Short mmCIF file of C-alpha atoms in Angstrom, two decimals:
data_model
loop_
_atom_site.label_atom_id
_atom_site.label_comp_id
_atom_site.label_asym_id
_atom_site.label_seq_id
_atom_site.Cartn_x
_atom_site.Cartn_y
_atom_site.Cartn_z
CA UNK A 1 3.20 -9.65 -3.34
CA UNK A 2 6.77 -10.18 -5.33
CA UNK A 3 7.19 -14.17 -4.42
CA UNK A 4 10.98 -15.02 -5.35
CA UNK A 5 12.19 -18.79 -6.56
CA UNK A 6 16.09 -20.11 -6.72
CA UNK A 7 17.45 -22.70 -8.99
CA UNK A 8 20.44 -23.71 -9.83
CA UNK A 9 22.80 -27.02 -9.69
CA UNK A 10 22.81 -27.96 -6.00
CA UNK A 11 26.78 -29.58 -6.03
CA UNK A 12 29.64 -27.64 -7.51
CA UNK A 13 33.16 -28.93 -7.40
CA UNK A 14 35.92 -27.03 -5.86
CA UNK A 15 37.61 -24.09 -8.30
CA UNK A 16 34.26 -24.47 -10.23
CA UNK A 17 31.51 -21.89 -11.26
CA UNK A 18 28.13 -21.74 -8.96
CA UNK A 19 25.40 -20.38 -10.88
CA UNK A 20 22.37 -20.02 -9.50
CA UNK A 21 18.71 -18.12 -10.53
CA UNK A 22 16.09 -16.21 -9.31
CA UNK A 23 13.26 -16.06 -10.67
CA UNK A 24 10.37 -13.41 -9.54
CA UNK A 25 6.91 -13.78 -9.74
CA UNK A 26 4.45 -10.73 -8.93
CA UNK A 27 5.85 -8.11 -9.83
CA UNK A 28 8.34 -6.84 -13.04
CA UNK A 29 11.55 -7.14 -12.31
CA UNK A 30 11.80 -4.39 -14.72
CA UNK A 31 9.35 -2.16 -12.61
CA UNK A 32 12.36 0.27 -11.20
CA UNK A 33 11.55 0.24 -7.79
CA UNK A 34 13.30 -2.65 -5.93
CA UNK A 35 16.58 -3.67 -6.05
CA UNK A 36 17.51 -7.31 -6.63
CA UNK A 37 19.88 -8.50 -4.22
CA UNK A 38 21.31 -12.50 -3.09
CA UNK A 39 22.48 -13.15 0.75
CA UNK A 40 24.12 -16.60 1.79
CA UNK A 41 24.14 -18.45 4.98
CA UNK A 42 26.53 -21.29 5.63
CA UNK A 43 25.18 -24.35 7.92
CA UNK A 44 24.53 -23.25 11.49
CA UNK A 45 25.83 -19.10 10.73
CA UNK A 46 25.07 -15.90 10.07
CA UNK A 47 23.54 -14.00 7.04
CA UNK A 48 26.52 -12.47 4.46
CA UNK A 49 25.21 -10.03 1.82
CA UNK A 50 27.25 -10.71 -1.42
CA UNK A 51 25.22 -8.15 -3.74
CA UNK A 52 22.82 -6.40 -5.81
CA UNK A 53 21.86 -5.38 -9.24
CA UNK A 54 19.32 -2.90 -10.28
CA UNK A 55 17.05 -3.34 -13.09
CA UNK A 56 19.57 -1.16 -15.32
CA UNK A 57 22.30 -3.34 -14.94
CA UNK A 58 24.45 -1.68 -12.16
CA UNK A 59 25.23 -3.23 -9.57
CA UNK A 60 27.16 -3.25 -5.81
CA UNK A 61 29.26 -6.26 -4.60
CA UNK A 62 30.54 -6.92 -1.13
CA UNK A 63 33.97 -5.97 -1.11
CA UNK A 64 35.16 -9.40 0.21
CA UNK A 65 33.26 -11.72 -2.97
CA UNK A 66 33.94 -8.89 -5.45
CA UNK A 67 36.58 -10.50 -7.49
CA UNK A 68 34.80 -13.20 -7.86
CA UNK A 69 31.05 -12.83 -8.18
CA UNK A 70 29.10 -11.54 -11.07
CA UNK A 71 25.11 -10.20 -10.84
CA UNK A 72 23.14 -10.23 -13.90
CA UNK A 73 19.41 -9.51 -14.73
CA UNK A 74 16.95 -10.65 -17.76
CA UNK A 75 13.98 -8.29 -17.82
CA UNK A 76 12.09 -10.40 -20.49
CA UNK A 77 12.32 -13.73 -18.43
CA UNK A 78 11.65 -12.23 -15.18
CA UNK A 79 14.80 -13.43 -13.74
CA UNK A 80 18.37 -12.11 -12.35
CA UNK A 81 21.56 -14.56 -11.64
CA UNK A 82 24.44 -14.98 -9.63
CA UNK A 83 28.22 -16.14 -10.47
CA UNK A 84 30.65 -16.74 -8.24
CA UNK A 85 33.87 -18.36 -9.85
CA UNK A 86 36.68 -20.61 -8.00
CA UNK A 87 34.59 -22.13 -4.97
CA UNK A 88 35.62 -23.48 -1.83
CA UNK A 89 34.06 -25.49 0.43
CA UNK A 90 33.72 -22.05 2.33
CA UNK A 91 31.23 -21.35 -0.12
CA UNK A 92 28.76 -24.14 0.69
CA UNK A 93 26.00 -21.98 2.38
CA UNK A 94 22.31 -21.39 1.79
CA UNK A 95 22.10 -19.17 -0.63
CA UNK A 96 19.13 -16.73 -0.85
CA UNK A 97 17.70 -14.49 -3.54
CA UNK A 98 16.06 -11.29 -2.64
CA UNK A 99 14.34 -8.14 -3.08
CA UNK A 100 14.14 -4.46 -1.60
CA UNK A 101 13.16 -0.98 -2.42
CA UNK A 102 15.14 1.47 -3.16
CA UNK A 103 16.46 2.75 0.22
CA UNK A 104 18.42 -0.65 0.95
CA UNK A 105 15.50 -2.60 2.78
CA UNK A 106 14.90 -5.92 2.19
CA UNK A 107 11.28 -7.19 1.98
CA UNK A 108 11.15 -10.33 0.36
CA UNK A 109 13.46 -13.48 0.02
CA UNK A 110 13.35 -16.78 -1.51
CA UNK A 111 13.07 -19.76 0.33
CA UNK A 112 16.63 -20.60 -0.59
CA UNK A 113 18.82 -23.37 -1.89
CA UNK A 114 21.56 -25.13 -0.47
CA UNK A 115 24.54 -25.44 -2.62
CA UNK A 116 27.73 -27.45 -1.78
CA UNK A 117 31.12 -27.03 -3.08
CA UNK A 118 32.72 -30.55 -2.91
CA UNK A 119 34.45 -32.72 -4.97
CA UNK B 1 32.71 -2.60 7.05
CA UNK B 2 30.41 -1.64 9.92
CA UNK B 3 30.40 -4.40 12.48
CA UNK B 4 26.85 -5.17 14.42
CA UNK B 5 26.53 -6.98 17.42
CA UNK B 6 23.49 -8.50 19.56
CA UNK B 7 23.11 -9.27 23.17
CA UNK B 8 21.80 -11.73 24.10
CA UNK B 9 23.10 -14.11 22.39
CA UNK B 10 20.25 -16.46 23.35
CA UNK B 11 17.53 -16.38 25.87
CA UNK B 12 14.85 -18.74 26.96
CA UNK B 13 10.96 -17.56 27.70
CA UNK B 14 7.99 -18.51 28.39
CA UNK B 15 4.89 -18.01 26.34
CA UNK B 16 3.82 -14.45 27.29
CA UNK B 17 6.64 -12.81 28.50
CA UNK B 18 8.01 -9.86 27.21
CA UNK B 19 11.26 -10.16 25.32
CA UNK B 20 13.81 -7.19 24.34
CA UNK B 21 16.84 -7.96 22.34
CA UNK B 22 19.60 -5.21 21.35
CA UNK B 23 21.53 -4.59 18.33
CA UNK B 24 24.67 -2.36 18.66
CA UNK B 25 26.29 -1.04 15.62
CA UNK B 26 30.19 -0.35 15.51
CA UNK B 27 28.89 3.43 14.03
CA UNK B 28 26.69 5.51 13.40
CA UNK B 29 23.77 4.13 11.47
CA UNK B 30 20.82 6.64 11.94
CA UNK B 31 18.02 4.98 11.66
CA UNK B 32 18.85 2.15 8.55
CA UNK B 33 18.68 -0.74 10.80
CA UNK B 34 16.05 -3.59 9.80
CA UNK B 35 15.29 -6.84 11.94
CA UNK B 36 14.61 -10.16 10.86
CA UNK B 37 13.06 -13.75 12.14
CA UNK B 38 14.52 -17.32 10.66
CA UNK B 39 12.99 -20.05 11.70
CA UNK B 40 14.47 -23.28 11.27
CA UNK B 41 15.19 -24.28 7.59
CA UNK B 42 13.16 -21.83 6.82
CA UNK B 43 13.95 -18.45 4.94
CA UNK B 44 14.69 -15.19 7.10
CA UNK B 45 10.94 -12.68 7.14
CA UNK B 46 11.63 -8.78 7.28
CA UNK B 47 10.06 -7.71 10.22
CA UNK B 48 10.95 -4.02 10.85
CA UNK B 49 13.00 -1.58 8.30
CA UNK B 50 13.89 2.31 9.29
CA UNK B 51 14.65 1.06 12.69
CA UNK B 52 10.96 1.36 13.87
CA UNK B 53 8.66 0.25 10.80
CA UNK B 54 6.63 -2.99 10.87
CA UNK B 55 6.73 -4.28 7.35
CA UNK B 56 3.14 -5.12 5.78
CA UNK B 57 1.53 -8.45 7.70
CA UNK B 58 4.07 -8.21 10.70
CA UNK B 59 2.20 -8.12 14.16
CA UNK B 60 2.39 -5.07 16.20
CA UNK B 61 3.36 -7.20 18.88
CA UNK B 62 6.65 -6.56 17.31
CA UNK B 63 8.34 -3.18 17.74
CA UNK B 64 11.67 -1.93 17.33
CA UNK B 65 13.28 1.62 18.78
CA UNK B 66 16.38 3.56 18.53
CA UNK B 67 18.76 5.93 16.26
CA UNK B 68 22.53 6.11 15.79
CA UNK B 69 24.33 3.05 17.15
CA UNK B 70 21.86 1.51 19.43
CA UNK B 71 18.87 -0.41 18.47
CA UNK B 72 16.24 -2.64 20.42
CA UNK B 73 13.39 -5.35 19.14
CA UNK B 74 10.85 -6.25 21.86
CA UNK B 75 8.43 -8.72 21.65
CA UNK B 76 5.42 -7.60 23.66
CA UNK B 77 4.19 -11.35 24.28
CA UNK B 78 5.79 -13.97 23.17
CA UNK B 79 4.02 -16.45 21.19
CA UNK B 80 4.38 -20.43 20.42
CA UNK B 81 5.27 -18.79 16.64
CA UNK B 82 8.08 -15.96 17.94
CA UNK B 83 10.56 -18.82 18.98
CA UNK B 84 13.45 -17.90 16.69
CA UNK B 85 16.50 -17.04 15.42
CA UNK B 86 16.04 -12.58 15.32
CA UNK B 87 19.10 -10.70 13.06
CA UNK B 88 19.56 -7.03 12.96
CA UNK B 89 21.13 -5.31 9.60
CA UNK B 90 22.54 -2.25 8.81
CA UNK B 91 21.89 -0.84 5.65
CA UNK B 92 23.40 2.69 5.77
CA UNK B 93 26.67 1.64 4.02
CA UNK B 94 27.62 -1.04 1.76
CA UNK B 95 27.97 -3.63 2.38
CA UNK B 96 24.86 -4.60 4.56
CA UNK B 97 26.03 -6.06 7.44
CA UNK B 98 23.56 -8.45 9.99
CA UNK B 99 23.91 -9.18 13.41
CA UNK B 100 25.24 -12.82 14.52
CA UNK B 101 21.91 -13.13 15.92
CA UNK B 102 19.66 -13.92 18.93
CA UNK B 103 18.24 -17.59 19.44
CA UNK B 104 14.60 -17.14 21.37
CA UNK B 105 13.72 -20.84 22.78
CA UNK B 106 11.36 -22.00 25.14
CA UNK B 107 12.10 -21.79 28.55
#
């Protein structure tokens, strides 16, 4: 079973980059049959899809993050990323990495990390 | 974007009883609607996908109906474990859009 693992700084400052990683573990991220995807949740809310990126390197955004986030994979560490440049404290959520065949589903996630945009 | 809603909002239950939620979406989805439980502070498990499917693991005491805009989860007996937050998604067009959720408690 594909087990999924976020890292990343856990306080950003306001107009600041958040970076965060994912890193999979059974299964190749390289394998061509999921889709890798991150979803956020701010404190007491709903779930917001911000994106996904395919093993190739395309990738889909949610139209309302697209100007500012970036997706990015690296086959050979197993791993894919997430940018998202000039954070508000809007953007302090939960943020969750995760991973779904090819049809849109989503089957696993990551436990998830909590990152908050203050100064 | 397609908009989903849930009713209820939140119910309360007792151990045993059967519980049906509802998941409307603002169009027609077919059947790319998946369902999800979060527990507190915990990550969100995929429970159903293709509006009907139990995802590898999940209990069949889980099931989930319904095509085009109108989708139901029922939980056949509720459980000490089911008490939970339960999301619907849409995954027909991008982006994926959940449900603001249904909060299960104990009556």
């Amino acid at each position: 079973q594909v087990q999924l693992q976020e890292s990343g700084p856990r306080l950003v400052k306001p107009s600041q980059t958040l970076s965060l990683t994912c890193t999979v573990s059974g299964g190749s991220i390289s394998s061509g049959t999921y889709y890798w995807s991150w979803i956020r949740q701010p404190a007491g809310k709903g779930l917001e899809w911000i994106g996904r990126i395919y093993t190739s390197g395309s990738t889909n955004y949610n139209p309302s993050l697209r100007s500012r986030v970036t997706l990015s994979v690296d086959t050979s560490r197993n791993q894919f990323f997430l940018k998202l440049t000039s954070v508000t404290a809007a953007d302090t959520a939960v943020y969750y990495c995760a991973t779904g065949g090819l049809d849109g589903t989503t089957d696993y996630w990551g436990q998830g990390t909590l990152v908050t945009v203050s100064s | 974007d397609i908009q989903m809603t849930q009713s209820p909002s939140s119910l309360s239950a007792s151990v045993g009883d059967r519980v049906t939620i509802t998941c409307r979406a603002s169009q027609g989805i077919t059947n790319y609607l998946a369902w999800f439980q979060q527990k507190p502070g915990k990550a969100p498990r995929s429970l159903i996908y293709a509006a009907s499917r139990l995802h590898s693991g999940v209990p069949s005491k889980f099931s989930g109906s319904g095509s085009g805009t109108d989708f139901t989860l029922i939980i056949s007996s509720l459980q000490p474990e089911d008490f939970a937050t339960y999301y619907c998604q849409q995954y027909y067009n991008y982006p994926p859009t959940f449900g603001p959720g249904t909060k299960v408690d104990i009556k």
